[in-house]
């Protein structure tokens, strides 16, 4: 059995913008359906509450992220600073947002279906600042429908 060790740098990474977040595809785990993405989240950016069949593991590299957890019981939020790891099992409702004043960076382990969602929704152009435009929200909703991601009731539409 021959195996090859690879080195992948951010400069080599395919990069897209998903609404305001920059996504870098940092590689895949050989022999699995897992992919590694780096996500840069500017202040005020994040995701609406949602759920999907794929698990996720987030490691905050810089800054601080707030994760919303919507498991049975009252919703709660947890803050995760640099070095923290947040694991979200399949179909567990959650979201994240950067409530801080500096860009936060996370390394995220996702399955290939979530990487496909990012590629589908992602754009090459650097987005304008400020809240998402109606067209961006419509694109998110359409991509969620195509990829089996369900927004929670009351999530922004």
Short mmCIF file of C-alpha atoms in Angstrom, two decimals, residues 20-21 39-46 60-66 80-82 96-106:
data_model
loop_
_atom_site.label_atom_id
_atom_site.label_comp_id
_atom_site.label_asym_id
_atom_site.label_seq_id
_atom_site.Cartn_x
_atom_site.Cartn_y
_atom_site.Cartn_z
CA UNK A 20 -19.51 37.63 4.25
CA UNK A 21 -17.38 34.66 5.32
CA UNK A 39 -13.52 29.94 7.70
CA UNK A 40 -12.81 33.62 8.33
CA UNK A 41 -15.79 35.32 9.94
CA UNK A 42 -15.79 39.13 10.08
CA UNK A 43 -17.43 40.96 12.98
CA UNK A 44 -21.21 40.72 12.79
CA UNK A 45 -21.22 37.78 10.37
CA UNK A 46 -22.50 34.29 11.01
CA UNK A 60 -11.45 28.44 16.78
CA UNK A 61 -7.99 29.62 15.72
CA UNK A 62 -8.30 33.37 16.30
CA UNK A 63 -10.89 35.67 17.78
CA UNK A 64 -14.01 34.49 19.54
CA UNK A 65 -17.15 32.87 18.17
CA UNK A 66 -20.59 32.54 19.71
CA UNK A 80 -15.58 29.80 22.10
CA UNK A 81 -12.22 31.56 22.07
CA UNK A 82 -8.97 30.65 20.37
CA UNK A 96 -22.49 30.59 14.86
CA UNK A 97 -21.75 34.29 14.80
CA UNK A 98 -18.89 36.63 15.44
CA UNK A 99 -20.13 39.04 18.08
CA UNK A 100 -16.64 40.49 18.56
CA UNK A 101 -14.87 43.42 16.99
CA UNK A 102 -12.16 41.49 15.10
CA UNK A 103 -12.26 38.81 12.42
CA UNK A 104 -12.35 35.28 13.82
CA UNK A 105 -10.85 32.27 12.07
CA UNK A 106 -11.93 28.65 12.46
#
